[in-house]
mmCIF file with all atom_site columns, C-alpha atoms in Angstrom:
data_model
loop_
_atom_site.group_PDB
_atom_site.id
_atom_site.type_symbol
_atom_site.label_atom_id
_atom_site.label_alt_id
_atom_site.label_comp_id
_atom_site.label_asym_id
_atom_site.label_entity_id
_atom_site.label_seq_id
_atom_site.pdbx_PDB_ins_code
_atom_site.Cartn_x
_atom_site.Cartn_y
_atom_site.Cartn_z
_atom_site.occupancy
_atom_site.B_iso_or_equiv
_atom_site.pdbx_formal_charge
_atom_site.auth_seq_id
_atom_site.auth_comp_id
_atom_site.auth_asym_id
_atom_site.auth_atom_id
_atom_site.pdbx_PDB_model_num
ATOM 1  C CA . MET O 1 1  ? 20.764  22.237 -1.011  1.00 0.00 ? 1  MET O CA 1
ATOM 2  C CA . THR O 1 2  ? 20.235  18.583 -1.787  1.00 0.00 ? 2  THR O CA 1
ATOM 3  C CA . ASP O 1 3  ? 19.756  17.258 -5.301  1.00 0.00 ? 3  ASP O CA 1
ATOM 4  C CA . PRO O 1 4  ? 15.961  17.130 -5.944  1.00 0.00 ? 4  PRO O CA 1
ATOM 5  C CA . SER O 1 5  ? 16.401  14.003 -8.072  1.00 0.00 ? 5  SER O CA 1
ATOM 6  C CA . ARG O 1 6  ? 18.115  12.021 -5.293  1.00 0.00 ? 6  ARG O CA 1
ATOM 7  C CA . GLY O 1 7  ? 15.916  9.370  -3.679  1.00 0.00 ? 7  GLY O CA 1
ATOM 8  C CA . VAL O 1 8  ? 15.540  10.041 0.034   1.00 0.00 ? 8  VAL O CA 1
ATOM 9  C CA . PHE O 1 9  ? 11.930  9.247  1.010   1.00 0.00 ? 9  PHE O CA 1
ATOM 10 C CA . ALA O 1 10 ? 10.557  5.809  1.849   1.00 0.00 ? 10 ALA O CA 1
ATOM 11 C CA . ILE O 1 11 ? 7.312   4.908  0.106   1.00 0.00 ? 11 ILE O CA 1
ATOM 12 C CA . SER O 1 12 ? 5.228   5.707  3.191   1.00 0.00 ? 12 SER O CA 1
ATOM 13 C CA . VAL O 1 13 ? 6.704   9.200  3.472   1.00 0.00 ? 13 VAL O CA 1
ATOM 14 C CA . ALA O 1 14 ? 6.349   9.853  -0.266  1.00 0.00 ? 14 ALA O CA 1
ATOM 15 C CA . ALA O 1 15 ? 2.717   8.730  -0.116  1.00 0.00 ? 15 ALA O CA 1
ATOM 16 C CA . ASP O 1 16 ? 2.056   11.119 2.780   1.00 0.00 ? 16 ASP O CA 1
ATOM 17 C CA . LEU O 1 17 ? 3.811   14.008 1.013   1.00 0.00 ? 17 LEU O CA 1
ATOM 18 C CA . ALA O 1 18 ? 1.780   13.400 -2.149  1.00 0.00 ? 18 ALA O CA 1
ATOM 19 C CA . SER O 1 19 ? -1.476  12.743 -0.225  1.00 0.00 ? 19 SER O CA 1
ATOM 20 C CA . MET O 1 20 ? -1.850  9.317  -1.810  1.00 0.00 ? 20 MET O CA 1
ATOM 21 C CA . GLN O 1 21 ? -2.208  5.715  -0.754  1.00 0.00 ? 21 GLN O CA 1
ATOM 22 C CA . ILE O 1 22 ? 0.928   3.545  -0.832  1.00 0.00 ? 22 ILE O CA 1
ATOM 23 C CA . GLN O 1 23 ? -0.682  1.047  -3.200  1.00 0.00 ? 23 GLN O CA 1
ATOM 24 C CA . ASN O 1 24 ? -1.289  3.847  -5.720  1.00 0.00 ? 24 ASN O CA 1
ATOM 25 C CA . LEU O 1 25 ? 2.431   4.648  -5.796  1.00 0.00 ? 25 LEU O CA 1
ATOM 26 C CA . ARG O 1 26 ? 3.125   1.013  -6.613  1.00 0.00 ? 26 ARG O CA 1
ATOM 27 C CA . VAL O 1 27 ? 0.576   1.109  -9.445  1.00 0.00 ? 27 VAL O CA 1
ATOM 28 C CA . TYR O 1 28 ? 2.068   4.311  -10.844 1.00 0.00 ? 28 TYR O CA 1
ATOM 29 C CA . GLU O 1 29 ? 5.510   2.723  -10.816 1.00 0.00 ? 29 GLU O CA 1
ATOM 30 C CA . ARG O 1 30 ? 4.223   -0.384 -12.617 1.00 0.00 ? 30 ARG O CA 1
ATOM 31 C CA . ARG O 1 31 ? 2.595   1.877  -15.226 1.00 0.00 ? 31 ARG O CA 1
ATOM 32 C CA . GLY O 1 32 ? 5.869   3.768  -15.714 1.00 0.00 ? 32 GLY O CA 1
ATOM 33 C CA . LEU O 1 33 ? 4.550   7.081  -14.399 1.00 0.00 ? 33 LEU O CA 1
ATOM 34 C CA . VAL O 1 34 ? 7.237   7.325  -11.723 1.00 0.00 ? 34 VAL O CA 1
ATOM 35 C CA . SER O 1 35 ? 10.588  5.567  -11.302 1.00 0.00 ? 35 SER O CA 1
ATOM 36 C CA . PRO O 1 36 ? 11.887  5.733  -7.746  1.00 0.00 ? 36 PRO O CA 1
ATOM 37 C CA . ALA O 1 37 ? 15.447  4.747  -6.938  1.00 0.00 ? 37 ALA O CA 1
ATOM 38 C CA . ARG O 1 38 ? 16.066  1.492  -5.085  1.00 0.00 ? 38 ARG O CA 1
ATOM 39 C CA . THR O 1 39 ? 18.237  0.669  -2.117  1.00 0.00 ? 39 THR O CA 1
ATOM 40 C CA . PRO O 1 40 ? 20.599  -2.315 -2.423  1.00 0.00 ? 40 PRO O CA 1
ATOM 41 C CA . GLY O 1 41 ? 17.897  -4.262 -0.573  1.00 0.00 ? 41 GLY O CA 1
ATOM 42 C CA . GLY O 1 42 ? 15.224  -3.259 -3.095  1.00 0.00 ? 42 GLY O CA 1
ATOM 43 C CA . SER O 1 43 ? 13.295  -0.673 -1.079  1.00 0.00 ? 43 SER O CA 1
ATOM 44 C CA . ARG O 1 44 ? 11.946  2.270  -3.040  1.00 0.00 ? 44 ARG O CA 1
ATOM 45 C CA . LEU O 1 45 ? 13.460  5.708  -2.431  1.00 0.00 ? 45 LEU O CA 1
ATOM 46 C CA . TYR O 1 46 ? 11.461  8.638  -3.763  1.00 0.00 ? 46 TYR O CA 1
ATOM 47 C CA . SER O 1 47 ? 13.061  11.980 -4.536  1.00 0.00 ? 47 SER O CA 1
ATOM 48 C CA . ARG O 1 48 ? 11.603  15.477 -4.247  1.00 0.00 ? 48 ARG O CA 1
ATOM 49 C CA . ASP O 1 49 ? 11.165  15.361 -8.032  1.00 0.00 ? 49 ASP O CA 1
ATOM 50 C CA . ASP O 1 50 ? 9.261   12.077 -7.684  1.00 0.00 ? 50 ASP O CA 1
ATOM 51 C CA . VAL O 1 51 ? 6.948   13.613 -5.070  1.00 0.00 ? 51 VAL O CA 1
ATOM 52 C CA . LYS O 1 52 ? 6.368   16.591 -7.345  1.00 0.00 ? 52 LYS O CA 1
ATOM 53 C CA . ARG O 1 53 ? 5.489   14.201 -10.179 1.00 0.00 ? 53 ARG O CA 1
ATOM 54 C CA . LEU O 1 54 ? 3.134   12.252 -7.888  1.00 0.00 ? 54 LEU O CA 1
ATOM 55 C CA . ARG O 1 55 ? 1.364   15.483 -7.003  1.00 0.00 ? 55 ARG O CA 1
ATOM 56 C CA . ARG O 1 56 ? 1.031   16.239 -10.731 1.00 0.00 ? 56 ARG O CA 1
ATOM 57 C CA . ILE O 1 57 ? -0.460  12.770 -11.263 1.00 0.00 ? 57 ILE O CA 1
ATOM 58 C CA . GLY O 1 58 ? -2.952  13.480 -8.486  1.00 0.00 ? 58 GLY O CA 1
ATOM 59 C CA . ALA O 1 59 ? -3.927  16.803 -10.065 1.00 0.00 ? 59 ALA O CA 1
ATOM 60 C CA . LEU O 1 60 ? -4.441  15.161 -13.448 1.00 0.00 ? 60 LEU O CA 1
ATOM 61 C CA . LEU O 1 61 ? -6.565  12.440 -11.854 1.00 0.00 ? 61 LEU O CA 1
ATOM 62 C CA . GLU O 1 62 ? -8.703  15.143 -10.239 1.00 0.00 ? 62 GLU O CA 1
ATOM 63 C CA . GLU O 1 63 ? -9.161  16.692 -13.696 1.00 0.00 ? 63 GLU O CA 1
ATOM 64 C CA . GLY O 1 64 ? -10.628 13.394 -14.876 1.00 0.00 ? 64 GLY O CA 1
ATOM 65 C CA . LEU O 1 65 ? -7.753  11.883 -16.870 1.00 0.00 ? 65 LEU O CA 1
ATOM 66 C CA . ASN O 1 66 ? -7.178  8.149  -16.777 1.00 0.00 ? 66 ASN O CA 1
ATOM 67 C CA . LEU O 1 67 ? -3.699  6.660  -16.283 1.00 0.00 ? 67 LEU O CA 1
ATOM 68 C CA . ALA O 1 68 ? -3.097  6.274  -20.023 1.00 0.00 ? 68 ALA O CA 1
ATOM 69 C CA . GLY O 1 69 ? -3.933  9.944  -20.554 1.00 0.00 ? 69 GLY O CA 1
ATOM 70 C CA . ILE O 1 70 ? -1.747  10.944 -17.629 1.00 0.00 ? 70 ILE O CA 1
ATOM 71 C CA . ALA O 1 71 ? 1.155   8.964  -19.076 1.00 0.00 ? 71 ALA O CA 1
ATOM 72 C CA . ARG O 1 72 ? 0.812   10.859 -22.367 1.00 0.00 ? 72 ARG O CA 1
ATOM 73 C CA . VAL O 1 73 ? 0.572   14.247 -20.644 1.00 0.00 ? 73 VAL O CA 1
ATOM 74 C CA . LEU O 1 74 ? 3.669   13.529 -18.560 1.00 0.00 ? 74 LEU O CA 1
ATOM 75 C CA . VAL O 1 75 ? 5.662   12.488 -21.642 1.00 0.00 ? 75 VAL O CA 1
ATOM 76 C CA . LEU O 1 76 ? 4.656   15.683 -23.436 1.00 0.00 ? 76 LEU O CA 1
ATOM 77 C CA . GLU O 1 77 ? 5.461   17.834 -20.390 1.00 0.00 ? 77 GLU O CA 1
ATOM 78 C CA . ASP O 1 78 ? 8.881   16.182 -20.106 1.00 0.00 ? 78 ASP O CA 1
ATOM 79 C CA . GLU O 1 79 ? 9.552   16.825 -23.807 1.00 0.00 ? 79 GLU O CA 1
ATOM 80 C CA . ILE O 1 80 ? 8.541   20.475 -23.458 1.00 0.00 ? 80 ILE O CA 1
ATOM 81 C CA . GLY O 1 81 ? 10.880  20.851 -20.477 1.00 0.00 ? 81 GLY O CA 1
ATOM 82 C CA . GLU O 1 82 ? 13.772  19.346 -22.429 1.00 0.00 ? 82 GLU O CA 1
ATOM 83 C CA . LEU O 1 83 ? 13.117  21.635 -25.402 1.00 0.00 ? 83 LEU O CA 1
ATOM 84 C CA . ARG O 1 84 ? 13.009  24.693 -23.141 1.00 0.00 ? 84 ARG O CA 1
ATOM 85 C CA . GLU O 1 85 ? 16.308  23.699 -21.532 1.00 0.00 ? 85 GLU O CA 1
ATOM 86 C CA . ARG O 1 86 ? 17.898  23.208 -24.959 1.00 0.00 ? 86 ARG O CA 1
ATOM 87 C CA . ASP O 1 87 ? 16.632  26.604 -26.140 1.00 0.00 ? 87 ASP O CA 1
ATOM 88 C CA . ALA O 1 88 ? 17.933  28.273 -22.973 1.00 0.00 ? 88 ALA O CA 1
ATOM 89 C CA . ARG O 1 89 ? 21.398  26.750 -23.519 1.00 0.00 ? 89 ARG O CA 1
ATOM 90 C CA . ARG O 1 90 ? 21.439  27.972 -27.122 1.00 0.00 ? 90 ARG O CA 1
ATOM 91 C CA . ALA O 1 91 ? 20.338  31.468 -26.126 1.00 0.00 ? 91 ALA O CA 1
ATOM 92 C CA . GLY O 1 92 ? 22.648  31.617 -23.129 1.00 0.00 ? 92 GLY O CA 1
#
C-alpha cells in the first residue's frame, strides 16, 4: 500500500476527489489549511491525507464554520491525534 502522506494527485484530480473547485484548494493552501507537496517544477501534488483533509474542510464549511474557525478546529484535531498516538505508544 502506498504512503497516504505522499503527494500523487494533481490539483485538478484532488479537487474532483474532494468535490471542490480548484481555486478553493489554492485559497486553502494560502490560508495554511492544507500543504500539498510540490514537484521540482512547482506543481502541487496532493496526497490521500490531503484529500481527506479537504473533505473535512468541506464538511466544516457545510456546518457553517468560516475559514478561521476551520483552521482552529483542524489544529485542535491534529493535536488530539498526536496525543492519542503518544498515549498509544506509552500503553503499548
